[in-house]
Amino acid sequence: MTDISVSEWPTHVRVAVIGTGFGGLCAGVRLAAAGISDFVLLERADSVGGTWRDNTYPGCACDVPSHLYSFSFARNPDWSHSFSRQPEIRAYLEGVTDQYRLREHIRFGAEVTEARWDGEANCWQLDTPRGPLRADVVISACGPLADPALPDIPGLGQFAGPVFHSARWDHGYAMAGKRIAVIGTGASAIQIVPEVQRQAERLVLFQRTPPWVMPRLDRKFTRAEKWLHHHVPASQRLARFGTYAVRETYVPAFTKKPEILQGAQRVALRHMARAISDPNLRAKLTPNYVLGCKRVLLSNDYYPALAQPNVHVVASGLARVEGNTLIAQDGSAHEVDAIVLATGFHTVDMPIAERVFGADGLSLAETWGGDMQALRGTTVAGFPNLCLVVGPNTGLGHTSMIHIIESQVAYIVDYLRTLDQAAAGALDARPEAQQRWCADIERRMEPTVWATGGCKSWYLNDAGRNPTLWPGTTIRFRRNTRRVDAREYRRIQAGPGKRGAPIELRPATPINTMRIPTTDGVVLHGEIHGRLDGPTVVLVHGWTNSTAVWGPVIRALGDEVRIVAYDQRGHGGSVDARWDRYSITSLVDDLEAVLAATVPEGEKAILVGHSMGGMTIMAAGQRPGVVERTAGALLVSTGYGDLVATARIIPGRSRRLATVLQRQILRSAAPMGPATRVSRAALRYGTMGPDASHDVAVATAQLVHACGRRTRGTWGRVLDKLEVGDALAGLDVPVHVLVGTNDRLTPPAHAERMAQRLPQCTGVTELPGVGHMTPLEAPETVADLTLKVVAESRTVTPGAVTSGAVTSGAVTSGAVTSGAVTSGAVTSGAVTSEAVTSEAVTSEAVL
Ligand code: NAP
């Protein structure tokens, strides 16, 4: 496998992602979270951001509300306005790149000039200015707004002054005192026009088709709102969900009953009338097609700008240019000093399609013949192992494209998983599956406003077909892309050197098992794995699990370290607990006994705790017998529960009530009763991320059900007794915190708060899409971070940690700053499993 942890040019990678806009970055984050570290992001420019890097024109902003226009896994409580400006969005994307450690995967100046499928080797051969590269899978995330569409207007090339596209703004050109022509009245133009009107002596606007313009309900977020979003993240989630839900209700009007849009048209006309008193100008600006047929625009300053005396609207296209004079199609002539082309992008022809050559040697553009088609907007028959982000029929007019991007990327991650599970070299979309998908879209497209609204928009291709938009809700799209249906793909046999073998989920076999007596007579079950002379890592499992939960992590750690895993009292092989002594103190007693029995004299161990195991470690920070044998810790999916945190901000009696309620909920939810559909769904919702595989779900259910009922029921009591603040303050060794963004039991906000209270926090790693069952869902990341903590803990006896022990594998370079939120981009391999049988888990884990 190629090591791409340093910035050299790799020769062969598992996945090559083209582009670093929203789509490419999302792919990078999700690949890393899925345990795939062997990938590169190829970027033609010298910084990330895609269209939000390229579009720097004055007034550039987003017309989708800020809370919705961000990744679900990286919400931003600091947005300044309800509609974000371009610099802020660009900075956000730079921040996501850093936060999720994507820079080490990015190769700038690497424009893909050709991608050709090599059927012999079952991989893609890519050409770039930085050199060739082979990739098993290519994810094209070039985006539809990447390549400006320049109009073919006679004489334009001979125009004496500056001519620039809205996406290539010439910031060196001063508009003051100049006559400027703006061509186009789309989403870009209506933001540019008010700015140019303010600066230029005269503005001539060439309008071929008037847009429908609605008021933009923009405002600054108050400090109180930002504070709330910071400290009660659920408030921002709620705001996001509210905006999302409201926008989803627009869909039927666009897709089924355009007549509903008449009300919106009246609002738009009133909006125009308020700003423009001249009836002739109003007539020019009034659209003659149904609102929604073209993209609905939002602006409060477009119409007021057009009403200014230095603006002239030419209600006609631009026919030709003669010297400095622009001749409109209506014959009028207008002399100007500069031309701004706000004429849009190559949206229906996807320029990268001319550079991608599939199994039969034809380019994607030739295969499509001007009519883009794909299976689930993502894969194309005849182009094995090629995935498109924002592919055909994925565009939206009513809400955030980031929702679609996240759906597609989840589908692509499942595609990679399917590839591994099928032990295939490649998957190729079946033409009949693609046709079925496209025929359904075609059928649903018929009654939409885009087809019936009476306009010619950039949504349509020359054949009059709409290959760009998704005719439905984003909920439907997400449902349709939740999982790869293997029946829709043809499997191509793996060639030699195939990578990405699945990770097995069965418990690891110890090289030694032991019985460890504790102070109150309980005998604990312990296991030793790994390299006997390596530094010691002690794994402390969570409240519902036994040693078995660590199986994938133990395998991922391999022979790097000496691994001690033990069943906490009441679990697995340590079931003979005394219930009256089941408390946080007794769990710390047990950890102390384990360290005394397993850590060699004069050495110190790294403690890795999951969930309640992490809380055991926290509490042990004040126990001398543990502290003197501890060099560092990794707290995985640890915290004190959403409801407890909620209880803490509730005053007095209500707070007590909330705590009691929380304990009751935990008690009743924990035993799960028989494995009914409801209990399984509840378990899944509470503990697993959306991408957790079937095997992770099965293993989790078995671990939960195998755990004693009383053990589960007492967890709330244990939780109550732990003074979290004190415990964290006492844990005075280097500690790294790891959490999944979909962890509902111990969500990221708690991890961050914990990190702030730890005396020596080396960083917080957030794993997008991962739930509470981190050791099962992302074992490679847990293993990598464990090795990182081993490397950072300088107090381990010299000789115990050798450089070889920590550099092979995937320890990332550079120390993580305290309190910084970093990412799980350090993983490798994929979390998949072929076989988790109930016997495998129950016999070894529980008995
Ligand atoms: P656009 O919507 O495609 O608009 C292009 C404009 O140029 C149209 O008014 C078009 O006229 C006109 N035009 C094109 N060729 C012409 C010609 N030869 N002569 C005269 N006029 C010509 O492009 P855009 O404004 O750059 O926006 C593109 C997309 O970018 C938007 O739909 C949106 O998805 C995105 N965008 C989003 C935001 C945001 O806030 N999120 C902001 C800017 C852009 P016709 O209407 O007659 O074709």
Short mmCIF file of N, CA and C in Angstrom, two decimals, residues 65-71 74-85 87-93 95-96 99 218-233 235-237 239-240 752 756 821:
data_model
loop_
_atom_site.label_atom_id
_atom_site.label_comp_id
_atom_site.label_asym_id
_atom_site.label_seq_id
_atom_site.Cartn_x
_atom_site.Cartn_y
_atom_site.Cartn_z
N PRO A 65 -29.55 29.40 3.47
CA PRO A 65 -29.24 29.84 4.84
C PRO A 65 -28.00 29.15 5.42
N SER A 66 -27.24 29.93 6.17
CA SER A 66 -25.92 29.49 6.66
C SER A 66 -25.96 28.17 7.43
N HIS A 67 -26.93 28.03 8.34
CA HIS A 67 -26.91 26.81 9.16
C HIS A 67 -27.08 25.56 8.31
N LEU A 68 -27.74 25.74 7.18
CA LEU A 68 -27.96 24.59 6.30
C LEU A 68 -26.79 24.41 5.33
N TYR A 69 -26.11 25.52 5.05
CA TYR A 69 -25.03 25.45 4.07
C TYR A 69 -23.71 25.15 4.76
N SER A 70 -23.64 24.01 5.39
CA SER A 70 -22.41 23.54 6.03
C SER A 70 -22.57 22.04 6.20
N PHE A 71 -21.45 21.36 6.43
CA PHE A 71 -21.53 19.91 6.60
C PHE A 71 -22.26 19.58 7.90
N ALA A 74 -19.79 19.15 10.60
CA ALA A 74 -18.93 20.29 10.96
C ALA A 74 -19.77 21.56 10.96
N ARG A 75 -20.74 21.59 11.86
CA ARG A 75 -21.57 22.79 11.92
C ARG A 75 -20.72 23.94 12.46
N ASN A 76 -21.11 25.16 12.07
CA ASN A 76 -20.31 26.31 12.46
C ASN A 76 -21.17 27.28 13.27
N PRO A 77 -20.95 27.34 14.59
CA PRO A 77 -21.77 28.25 15.39
C PRO A 77 -21.41 29.71 15.19
N ASP A 78 -20.32 29.97 14.45
CA ASP A 78 -19.81 31.34 14.33
C ASP A 78 -20.25 32.07 13.07
N TRP A 79 -21.13 31.49 12.26
CA TRP A 79 -21.58 32.23 11.07
C TRP A 79 -22.02 33.62 11.48
N SER A 80 -21.60 34.62 10.72
CA SER A 80 -21.93 35.99 11.12
C SER A 80 -23.33 36.39 10.67
N HIS A 81 -23.78 35.85 9.51
CA HIS A 81 -25.08 36.24 8.96
C HIS A 81 -25.93 35.00 8.67
N SER A 82 -27.21 35.24 8.51
CA SER A 82 -28.08 34.10 8.17
C SER A 82 -27.82 33.63 6.74
N PHE A 83 -27.24 34.50 5.89
CA PHE A 83 -26.77 34.06 4.57
C PHE A 83 -25.27 34.40 4.50
N SER A 84 -24.44 33.38 4.41
CA SER A 84 -22.99 33.62 4.54
C SER A 84 -22.39 34.27 3.30
N ARG A 85 -21.37 35.07 3.55
CA ARG A 85 -20.62 35.70 2.47
C ARG A 85 -19.52 34.74 2.01
N PRO A 87 -16.21 35.05 1.58
CA PRO A 87 -14.97 34.85 2.35
C PRO A 87 -15.17 33.93 3.54
N GLU A 88 -16.36 34.03 4.16
CA GLU A 88 -16.61 33.19 5.34
C GLU A 88 -16.74 31.72 4.95
N ILE A 89 -17.39 31.47 3.81
CA ILE A 89 -17.56 30.07 3.38
C ILE A 89 -16.20 29.50 2.99
N ARG A 90 -15.42 30.32 2.32
CA ARG A 90 -14.09 29.83 1.94
C ARG A 90 -13.25 29.52 3.19
N ALA A 91 -13.32 30.44 4.16
CA ALA A 91 -12.56 30.20 5.40
C ALA A 91 -13.08 28.95 6.10
N TYR A 92 -14.38 28.74 6.03
CA TYR A 92 -14.97 27.53 6.65
C TYR A 92 -14.37 26.28 6.02
N LEU A 93 -14.27 26.28 4.68
CA LEU A 93 -13.73 25.10 3.99
C LEU A 93 -12.25 24.89 4.31
N GLY A 95 -10.97 25.71 7.11
CA GLY A 95 -10.99 25.21 8.49
C GLY A 95 -11.31 23.71 8.52
N VAL A 96 -12.28 23.30 7.70
CA VAL A 96 -12.64 21.87 7.68
C VAL A 96 -11.43 21.05 7.21
N GLN A 99 -9.19 20.89 10.20
CA GLN A 99 -9.79 20.16 11.31
C GLN A 99 -9.77 18.65 11.05
N ASP A 218 -32.15 38.32 5.24
CA ASP A 218 -30.80 38.23 5.79
C ASP A 218 -30.68 39.10 7.03
N ARG A 219 -29.92 38.63 7.98
CA ARG A 219 -29.66 39.44 9.18
C ARG A 219 -28.39 38.92 9.84
N LYS A 220 -27.85 39.75 10.74
CA LYS A 220 -26.67 39.31 11.49
C LYS A 220 -27.10 38.41 12.62
N PHE A 221 -26.32 37.38 12.91
CA PHE A 221 -26.61 36.59 14.11
C PHE A 221 -26.13 37.38 15.32
N THR A 222 -26.93 37.35 16.37
CA THR A 222 -26.55 38.09 17.58
C THR A 222 -25.50 37.31 18.37
N ARG A 223 -24.86 38.01 19.30
CA ARG A 223 -23.87 37.32 20.13
C ARG A 223 -24.54 36.25 20.97
N ALA A 224 -25.78 36.54 21.41
CA ALA A 224 -26.51 35.56 22.23
C ALA A 224 -26.76 34.28 21.43
N GLU A 225 -27.12 34.45 20.15
CA GLU A 225 -27.37 33.25 19.33
C GLU A 225 -26.10 32.42 19.16
N LYS A 226 -24.99 33.15 18.91
CA LYS A 226 -23.73 32.41 18.72
C LYS A 226 -23.34 31.69 20.01
N TRP A 227 -23.55 32.39 21.13
CA TRP A 227 -23.23 31.77 22.42
C TRP A 227 -24.06 30.50 22.58
N LEU A 228 -25.34 30.62 22.28
CA LEU A 228 -26.25 29.48 22.43
C LEU A 228 -25.80 28.32 21.53
N HIS A 229 -25.47 28.64 20.28
CA HIS A 229 -25.07 27.58 19.35
C HIS A 229 -23.77 26.91 19.80
N HIS A 230 -22.91 27.71 20.45
CA HIS A 230 -21.66 27.15 20.96
C HIS A 230 -21.91 26.22 22.14
N HIS A 231 -22.75 26.71 23.08
CA HIS A 231 -22.88 25.99 24.35
C HIS A 231 -24.01 24.99 24.37
N VAL A 232 -24.98 25.20 23.53
CA VAL A 232 -26.07 24.20 23.43
C VAL A 232 -26.17 23.82 21.94
N PRO A 233 -25.27 22.95 21.50
CA PRO A 233 -25.22 22.65 20.06
C PRO A 233 -26.56 22.19 19.50
N SER A 235 -29.25 23.55 19.85
CA SER A 235 -30.02 24.70 19.36
C SER A 235 -29.70 24.96 17.89
N GLN A 236 -28.44 24.78 17.53
CA GLN A 236 -28.09 24.99 16.12
C GLN A 236 -28.63 23.85 15.25
N ARG A 237 -28.59 22.65 15.83
CA ARG A 237 -29.14 21.51 15.09
C ARG A 237 -30.62 21.74 14.82
N ALA A 239 -32.15 24.71 14.67
CA ALA A 239 -32.30 25.76 13.66
C ALA A 239 -32.07 25.18 12.27
N ARG A 240 -31.07 24.35 12.16
CA ARG A 240 -30.74 23.73 10.87
C ARG A 240 -31.90 22.84 10.42
N GLU A 752 -15.58 17.82 23.61
CA GLU A 752 -14.84 19.09 23.59
C GLU A 752 -14.81 19.72 24.98
N GLN A 756 -11.50 20.49 27.40
CA GLN A 756 -11.14 21.77 27.99
C GLN A 756 -10.79 21.63 29.47
N VAL A 821 -9.52 20.61 17.82
CA VAL A 821 -10.34 19.53 17.29
C VAL A 821 -9.68 19.05 16.01
#
